[in-house]
Short mmCIF file of C-alpha atoms in Angstrom, two decimals:
data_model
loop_
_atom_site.label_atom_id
_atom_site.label_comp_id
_atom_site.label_asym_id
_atom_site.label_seq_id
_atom_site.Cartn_x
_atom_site.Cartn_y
_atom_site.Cartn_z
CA UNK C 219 -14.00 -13.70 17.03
CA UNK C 220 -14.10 -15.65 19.66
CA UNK C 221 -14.07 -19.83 20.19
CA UNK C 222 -15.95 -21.38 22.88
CA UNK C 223 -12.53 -23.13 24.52
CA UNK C 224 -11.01 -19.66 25.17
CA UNK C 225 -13.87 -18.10 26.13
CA UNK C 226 -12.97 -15.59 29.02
CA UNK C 227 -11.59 -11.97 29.39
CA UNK C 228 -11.73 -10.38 32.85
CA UNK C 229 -14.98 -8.10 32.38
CA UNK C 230 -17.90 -9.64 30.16
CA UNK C 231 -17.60 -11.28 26.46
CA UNK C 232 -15.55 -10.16 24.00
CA UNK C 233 -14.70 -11.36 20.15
CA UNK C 234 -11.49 -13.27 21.31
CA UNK C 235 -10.32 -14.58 24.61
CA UNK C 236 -7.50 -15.27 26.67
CA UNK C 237 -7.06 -18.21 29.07
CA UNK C 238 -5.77 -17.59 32.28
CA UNK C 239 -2.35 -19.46 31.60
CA UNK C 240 0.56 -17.53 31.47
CA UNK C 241 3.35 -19.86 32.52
CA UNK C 242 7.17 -19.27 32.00
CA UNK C 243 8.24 -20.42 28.40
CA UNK C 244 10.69 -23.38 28.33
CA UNK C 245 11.07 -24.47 25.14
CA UNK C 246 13.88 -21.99 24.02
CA UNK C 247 17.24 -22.66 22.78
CA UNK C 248 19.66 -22.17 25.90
CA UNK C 249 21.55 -19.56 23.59
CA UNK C 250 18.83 -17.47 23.50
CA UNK C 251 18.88 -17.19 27.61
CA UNK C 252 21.91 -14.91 26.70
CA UNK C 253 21.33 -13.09 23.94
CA UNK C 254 23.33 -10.51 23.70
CA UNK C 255 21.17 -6.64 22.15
CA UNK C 256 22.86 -6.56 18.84
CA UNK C 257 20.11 -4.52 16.71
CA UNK C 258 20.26 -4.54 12.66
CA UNK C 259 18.37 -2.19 10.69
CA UNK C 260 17.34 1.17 10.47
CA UNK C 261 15.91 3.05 13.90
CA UNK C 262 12.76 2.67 13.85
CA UNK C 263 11.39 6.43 14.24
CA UNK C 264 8.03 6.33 17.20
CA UNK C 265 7.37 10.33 16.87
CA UNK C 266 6.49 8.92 13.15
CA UNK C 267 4.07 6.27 14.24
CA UNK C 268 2.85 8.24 16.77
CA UNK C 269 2.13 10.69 14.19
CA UNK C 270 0.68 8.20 11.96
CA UNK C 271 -1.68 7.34 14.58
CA UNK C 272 -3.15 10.26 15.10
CA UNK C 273 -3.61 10.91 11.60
CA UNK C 274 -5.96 7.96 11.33
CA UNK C 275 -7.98 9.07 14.40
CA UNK C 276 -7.81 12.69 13.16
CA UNK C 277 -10.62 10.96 10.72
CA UNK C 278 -13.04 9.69 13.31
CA UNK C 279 -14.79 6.66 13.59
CA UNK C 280 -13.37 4.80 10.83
CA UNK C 281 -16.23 1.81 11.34
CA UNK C 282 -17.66 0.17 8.53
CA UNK C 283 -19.80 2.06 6.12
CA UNK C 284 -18.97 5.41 7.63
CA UNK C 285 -17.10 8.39 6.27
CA UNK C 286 -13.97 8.34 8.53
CA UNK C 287 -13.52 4.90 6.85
CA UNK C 288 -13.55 5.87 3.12
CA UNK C 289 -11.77 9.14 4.20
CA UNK C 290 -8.87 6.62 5.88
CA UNK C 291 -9.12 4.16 3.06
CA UNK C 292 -8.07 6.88 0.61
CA UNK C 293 -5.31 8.36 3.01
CA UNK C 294 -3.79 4.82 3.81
CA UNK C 295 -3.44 3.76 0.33
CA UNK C 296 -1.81 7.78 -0.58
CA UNK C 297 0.82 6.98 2.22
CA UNK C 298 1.98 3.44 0.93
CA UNK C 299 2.02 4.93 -2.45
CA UNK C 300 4.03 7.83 -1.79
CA UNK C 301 7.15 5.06 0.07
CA UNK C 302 7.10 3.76 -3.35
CA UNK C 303 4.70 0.70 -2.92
CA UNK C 304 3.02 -1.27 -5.03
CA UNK C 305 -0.51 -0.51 -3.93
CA UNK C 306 -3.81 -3.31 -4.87
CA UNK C 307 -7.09 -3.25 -3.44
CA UNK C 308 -9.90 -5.96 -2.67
CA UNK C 309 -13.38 -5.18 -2.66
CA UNK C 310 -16.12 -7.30 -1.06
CA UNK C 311 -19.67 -6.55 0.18
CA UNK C 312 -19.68 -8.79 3.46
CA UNK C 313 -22.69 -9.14 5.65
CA UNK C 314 -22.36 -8.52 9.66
CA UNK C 315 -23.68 -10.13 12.38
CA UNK C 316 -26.90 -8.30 11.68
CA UNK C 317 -27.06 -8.65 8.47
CA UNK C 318 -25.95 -5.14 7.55
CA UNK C 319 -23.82 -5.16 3.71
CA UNK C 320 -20.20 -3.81 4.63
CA UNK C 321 -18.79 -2.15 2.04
CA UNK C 322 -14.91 -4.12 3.10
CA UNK C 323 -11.58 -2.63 1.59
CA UNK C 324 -8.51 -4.72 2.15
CA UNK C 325 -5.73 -3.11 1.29
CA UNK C 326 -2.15 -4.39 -0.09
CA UNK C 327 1.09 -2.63 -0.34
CA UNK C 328 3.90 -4.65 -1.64
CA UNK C 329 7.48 -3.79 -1.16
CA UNK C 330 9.77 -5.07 -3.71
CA UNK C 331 6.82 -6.83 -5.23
CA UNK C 332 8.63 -8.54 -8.05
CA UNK C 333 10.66 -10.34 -5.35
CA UNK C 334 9.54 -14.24 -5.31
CA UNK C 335 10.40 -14.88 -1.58
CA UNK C 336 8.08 -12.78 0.99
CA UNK C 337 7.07 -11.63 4.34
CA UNK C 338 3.45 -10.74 5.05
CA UNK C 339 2.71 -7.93 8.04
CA UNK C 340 -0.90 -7.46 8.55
CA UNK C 341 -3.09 -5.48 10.73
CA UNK C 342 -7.37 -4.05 10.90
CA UNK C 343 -7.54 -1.08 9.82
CA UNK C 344 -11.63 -0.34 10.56
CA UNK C 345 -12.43 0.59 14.37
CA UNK C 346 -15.19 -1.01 16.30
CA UNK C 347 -18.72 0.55 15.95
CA UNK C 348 -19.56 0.10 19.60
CA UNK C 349 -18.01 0.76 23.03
CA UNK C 350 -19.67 -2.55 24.14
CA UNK C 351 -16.68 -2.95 26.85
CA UNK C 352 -16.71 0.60 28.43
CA UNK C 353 -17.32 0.55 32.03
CA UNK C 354 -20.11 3.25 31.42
CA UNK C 355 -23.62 1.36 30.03
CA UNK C 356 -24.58 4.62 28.10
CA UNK C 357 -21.51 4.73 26.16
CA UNK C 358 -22.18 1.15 24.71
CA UNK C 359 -23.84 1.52 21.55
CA UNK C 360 -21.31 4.85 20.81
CA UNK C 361 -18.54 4.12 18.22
CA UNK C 362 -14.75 4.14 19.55
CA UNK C 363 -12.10 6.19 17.82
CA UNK C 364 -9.41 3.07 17.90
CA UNK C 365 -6.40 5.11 18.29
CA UNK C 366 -4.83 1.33 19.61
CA UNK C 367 -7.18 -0.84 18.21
CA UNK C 368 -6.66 -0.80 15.19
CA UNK C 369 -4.74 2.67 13.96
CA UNK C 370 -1.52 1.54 16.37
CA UNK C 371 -0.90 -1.36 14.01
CA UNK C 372 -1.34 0.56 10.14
CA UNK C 373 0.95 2.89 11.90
CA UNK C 374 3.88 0.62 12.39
CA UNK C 375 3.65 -0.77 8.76
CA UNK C 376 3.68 2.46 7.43
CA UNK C 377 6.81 3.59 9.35
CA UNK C 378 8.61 0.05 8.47
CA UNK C 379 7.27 1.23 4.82
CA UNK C 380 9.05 4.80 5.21
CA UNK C 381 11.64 3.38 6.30
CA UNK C 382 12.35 0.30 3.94
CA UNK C 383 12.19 3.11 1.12
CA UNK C 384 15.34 4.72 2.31
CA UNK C 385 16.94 1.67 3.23
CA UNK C 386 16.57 -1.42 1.39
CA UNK C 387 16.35 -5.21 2.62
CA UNK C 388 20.21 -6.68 2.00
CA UNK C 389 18.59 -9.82 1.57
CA UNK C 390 16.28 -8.60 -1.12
CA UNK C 391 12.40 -9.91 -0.45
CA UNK C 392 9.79 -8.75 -0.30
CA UNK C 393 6.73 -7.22 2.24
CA UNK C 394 3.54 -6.93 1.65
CA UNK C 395 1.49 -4.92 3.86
CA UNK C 396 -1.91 -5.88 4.26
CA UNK C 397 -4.55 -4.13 6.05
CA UNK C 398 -7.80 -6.37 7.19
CA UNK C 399 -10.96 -4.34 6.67
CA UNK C 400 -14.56 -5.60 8.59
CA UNK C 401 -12.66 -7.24 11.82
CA UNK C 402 -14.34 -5.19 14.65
CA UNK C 403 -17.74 -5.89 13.58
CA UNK C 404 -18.24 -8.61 15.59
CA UNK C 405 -21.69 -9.53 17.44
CA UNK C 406 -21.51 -6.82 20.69
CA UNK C 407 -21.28 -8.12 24.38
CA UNK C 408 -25.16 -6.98 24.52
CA UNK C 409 -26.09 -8.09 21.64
CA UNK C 410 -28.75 -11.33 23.27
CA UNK C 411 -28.04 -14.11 20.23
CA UNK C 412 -24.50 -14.98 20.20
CA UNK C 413 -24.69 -17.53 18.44
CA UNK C 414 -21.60 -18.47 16.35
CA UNK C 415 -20.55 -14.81 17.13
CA UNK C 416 -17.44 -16.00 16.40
CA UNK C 417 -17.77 -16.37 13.07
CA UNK C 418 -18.88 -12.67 13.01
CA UNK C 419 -14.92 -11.18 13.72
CA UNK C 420 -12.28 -10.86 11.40
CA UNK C 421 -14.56 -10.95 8.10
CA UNK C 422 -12.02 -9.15 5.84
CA UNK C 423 -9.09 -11.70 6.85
CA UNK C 424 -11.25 -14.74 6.01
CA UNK C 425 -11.96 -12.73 2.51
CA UNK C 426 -8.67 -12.27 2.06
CA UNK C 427 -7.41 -15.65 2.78
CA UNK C 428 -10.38 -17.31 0.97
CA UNK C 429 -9.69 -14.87 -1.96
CA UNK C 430 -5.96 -14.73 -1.69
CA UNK C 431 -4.10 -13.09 -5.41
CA UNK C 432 -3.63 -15.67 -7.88
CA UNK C 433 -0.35 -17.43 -6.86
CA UNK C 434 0.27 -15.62 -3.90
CA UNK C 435 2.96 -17.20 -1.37
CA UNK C 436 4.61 -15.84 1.88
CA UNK C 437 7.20 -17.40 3.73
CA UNK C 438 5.26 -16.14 7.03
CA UNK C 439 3.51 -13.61 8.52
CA UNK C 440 3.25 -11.20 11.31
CA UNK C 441 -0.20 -9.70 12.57
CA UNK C 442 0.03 -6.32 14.81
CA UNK C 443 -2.98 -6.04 16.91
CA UNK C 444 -3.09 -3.32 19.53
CA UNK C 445 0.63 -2.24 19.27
CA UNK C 446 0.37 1.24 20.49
CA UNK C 447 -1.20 0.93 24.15
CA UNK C 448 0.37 2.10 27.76
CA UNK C 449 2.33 -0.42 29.63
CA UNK C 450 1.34 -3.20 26.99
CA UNK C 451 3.63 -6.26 27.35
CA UNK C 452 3.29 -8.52 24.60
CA UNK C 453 2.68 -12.43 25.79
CA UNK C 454 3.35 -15.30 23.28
CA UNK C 455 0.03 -15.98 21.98
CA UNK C 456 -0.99 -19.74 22.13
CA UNK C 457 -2.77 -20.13 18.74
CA UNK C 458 0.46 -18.24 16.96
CA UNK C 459 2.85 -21.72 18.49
CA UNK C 460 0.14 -23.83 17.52
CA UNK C 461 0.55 -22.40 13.97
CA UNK C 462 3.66 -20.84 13.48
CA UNK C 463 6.31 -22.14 16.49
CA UNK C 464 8.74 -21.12 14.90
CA UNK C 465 8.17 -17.69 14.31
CA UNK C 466 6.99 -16.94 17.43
CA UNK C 467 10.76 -18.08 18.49
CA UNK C 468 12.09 -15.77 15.71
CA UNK C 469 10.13 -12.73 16.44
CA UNK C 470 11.24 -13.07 20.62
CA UNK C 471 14.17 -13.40 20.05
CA UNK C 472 14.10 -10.60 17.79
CA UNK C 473 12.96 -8.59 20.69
CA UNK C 474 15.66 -9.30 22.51
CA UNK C 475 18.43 -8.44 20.36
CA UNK C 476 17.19 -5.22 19.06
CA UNK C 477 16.95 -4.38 22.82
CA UNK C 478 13.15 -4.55 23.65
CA UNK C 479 13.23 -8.12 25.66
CA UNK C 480 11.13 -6.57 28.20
CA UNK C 481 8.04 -5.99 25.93
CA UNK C 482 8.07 -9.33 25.31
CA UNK C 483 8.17 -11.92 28.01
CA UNK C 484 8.71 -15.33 27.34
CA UNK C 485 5.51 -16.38 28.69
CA UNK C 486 2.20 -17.92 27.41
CA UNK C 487 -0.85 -15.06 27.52
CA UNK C 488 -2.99 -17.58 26.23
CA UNK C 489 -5.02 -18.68 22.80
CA UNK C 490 -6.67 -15.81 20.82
CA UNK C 491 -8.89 -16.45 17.82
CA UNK C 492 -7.85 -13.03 15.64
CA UNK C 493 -7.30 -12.44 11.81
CA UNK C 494 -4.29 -14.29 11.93
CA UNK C 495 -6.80 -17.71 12.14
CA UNK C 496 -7.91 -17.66 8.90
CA UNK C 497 -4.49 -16.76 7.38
CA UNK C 498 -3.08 -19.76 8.91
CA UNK C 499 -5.92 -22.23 8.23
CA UNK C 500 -7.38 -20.54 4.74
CA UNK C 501 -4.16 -19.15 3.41
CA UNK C 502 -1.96 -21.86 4.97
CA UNK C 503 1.10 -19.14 5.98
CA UNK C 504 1.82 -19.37 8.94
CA UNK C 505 1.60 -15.95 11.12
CA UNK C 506 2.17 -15.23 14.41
CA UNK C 507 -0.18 -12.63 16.41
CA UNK C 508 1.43 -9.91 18.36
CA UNK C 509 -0.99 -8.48 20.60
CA UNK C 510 -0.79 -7.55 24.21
CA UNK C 511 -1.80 -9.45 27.66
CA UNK C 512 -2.72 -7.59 30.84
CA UNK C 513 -2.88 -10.40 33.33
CA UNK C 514 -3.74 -7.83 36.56
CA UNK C 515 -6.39 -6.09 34.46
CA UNK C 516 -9.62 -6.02 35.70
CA UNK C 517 -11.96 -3.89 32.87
CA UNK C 518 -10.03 -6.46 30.54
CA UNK C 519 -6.96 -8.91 29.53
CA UNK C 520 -6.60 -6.42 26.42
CA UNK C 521 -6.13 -3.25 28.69
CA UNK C 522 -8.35 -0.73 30.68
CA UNK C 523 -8.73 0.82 27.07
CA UNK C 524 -9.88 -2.33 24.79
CA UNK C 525 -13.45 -1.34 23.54
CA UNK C 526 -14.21 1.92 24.98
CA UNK C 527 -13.85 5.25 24.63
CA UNK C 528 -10.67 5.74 26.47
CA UNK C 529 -9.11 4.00 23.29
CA UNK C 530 -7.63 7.54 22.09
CA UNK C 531 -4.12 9.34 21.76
CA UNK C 532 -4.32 10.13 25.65
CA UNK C 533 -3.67 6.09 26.11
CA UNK C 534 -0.86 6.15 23.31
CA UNK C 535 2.83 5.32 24.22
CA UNK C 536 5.52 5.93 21.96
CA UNK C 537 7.88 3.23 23.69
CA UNK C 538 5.37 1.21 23.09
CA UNK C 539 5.21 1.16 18.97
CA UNK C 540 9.29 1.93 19.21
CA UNK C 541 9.39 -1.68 21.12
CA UNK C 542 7.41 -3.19 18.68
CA UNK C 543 8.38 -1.19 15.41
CA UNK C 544 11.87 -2.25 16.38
CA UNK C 545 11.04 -5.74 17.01
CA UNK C 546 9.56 -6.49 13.33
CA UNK C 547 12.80 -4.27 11.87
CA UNK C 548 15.28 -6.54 13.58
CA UNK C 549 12.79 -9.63 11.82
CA UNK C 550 13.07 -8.09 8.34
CA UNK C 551 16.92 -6.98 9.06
CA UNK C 552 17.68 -10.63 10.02
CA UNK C 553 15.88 -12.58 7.55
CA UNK C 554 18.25 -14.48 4.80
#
């Protein structure tokens, strides 16, 4: 998606922006200037995620209608299973930009899911049919494998899943995993009519949170977009303190005492309209996006990678998911 007030990423169009702001944060509690690394929780294990990763891309393509994306569907929903979650489906036929039916799987896998207090962590789990941001015109209308965008994120919440089965919350919630189907089907960057493109993004998180499971509550939520990718540092995103100020406070700080501070500067990377828009205005829980800036980037403020075909396991970094993987452990480890 993308909204006409944030409208800007270093090369071309794209279905969410990022404004050029990305001043020091200065809103923190003083105590947090010192924070001393005091991690809780299990390791979280990157050769894992890594490995989960790869898995996914091992499939393809995994874009809408395709089969990489039934082949992933069924091996997503076999993992959470097999850590002992409680696995639901939601089916919808949405139509894209282009009026093309997608045949849209969201997928939830509930930890402890007779628990009444919980924590949603969401992420995409189709790839983008097009390469609409890679430098090389030709490649354009070829479909991306998405080894950061989106299999980086299902990876983490299926290690914190692996994990949470061999080491159980003290506090005793529970997580739901979700993973958004039909996001990267957004209008293309040469596609002429872009009108209300935006609206075109994200169409299995505005299902879900339109369509949410009959009394279904979450104290918050945490979305992982593009959590896998070299030298990613992860910004505070401007829509997530609009929504959810407080959890962007809680995850940072987070970062900081499980030891990964670095990943995540305390400064703005601007306002990004992503699946965690509808969850906040539809849904009404407010989640956070965590989902990485590259100021000094010219091919894009998502990364070189964002879009193209260079988004495979080559671009991968395993400190990179540890950082974050840790991050939402020391969250979950925390939480009372």
């Amino acid at each position: 998606m993308i909204s006409a007030a944030v409208v800007a990423l270093a090369a071309g169009l794209g279905w969410y922006g990022y404004s050029n702001s990305h001043k020091v944060v200065d809103d923190m509690d003083e105590t947090e200037e010192v924070e001393k690394v005091q991690p809780v929780g299990p390791e979280f294990n990157a050769d894992s995620a890594y490995a989960f990763t790869k898995q996914q891309c091992d499939f393809g393509p995994r874009d809408m209608n395709s089969k990489g994306h039934d082949a992933c569907e069924a091996w997503i929903i076999s993992k959470f299973k097999s850590y002992g979650c409680k696995v639901t489906t939601q089916k919808a036929d949405l139509k894209g930009y282009d009026g093309t039916m997608l045949k849209s799987t969201n997928i939830m896998a509930q930890y402890n899911p007779s628990a009444t207090t919980r924590i949603l962590l969401c992420a995409h789990w189709d790839s983008r049919p097009w390469a609409d941001n890679d430098p090389d015109s030709t490649n354009w209308h070829k479909p991306i494998l998405a080894a950061n965008d989106a299999a980086s994120g299902v990876a983490v919440m299926l290690e914190i899943a692996r994990l949470l089965q061999k080491n159980p919350l003290p506090s005793g919630f529970g997580v739901d995993f979700v993973c958004f189907d039909a996001e990267d089907w957004g209008t293309p960057q040469w596609e002429a009519n872009q009108d209300n493109e935006g609206d075109t993004w994200a169409l299995g998180a505005q299902y879900f949170a339109s369509n949410l499971p009959q009394g279904y509550e979450a104290r918050y939520g945490i979305l992982l977009d593009m959590v896998g990718g070299l030298n990613a540092k992860f910004y505070q995103e401007g829509m997530s303190k609009q929504f959810a100020p407080e959890i962007v406070k809680k995850v940072w700080k987070a970062a900081r005492q499980a030891g990964f501070g670095s990943f995540f500067p305390r400064q703005d990377g601007g306002m990004i309209t992503d699946d965690h828009i509808p969850v906040n205005k539809q849904a009404g829980i407010p989640t956070i996006d965590i989902i990485p800036y590259y100021p000094d980037c010219e091919q894009s403020t998502f990364g070189p990678t964002w879009h193209t075909l260079a988004d495979n396991m080559d671009n991968i970094d395993r400190n990179t998911l540890k950082a974050v993987g840790q991050t939402v452990i020391q969250v979950l480890f925390s939480e009372k």
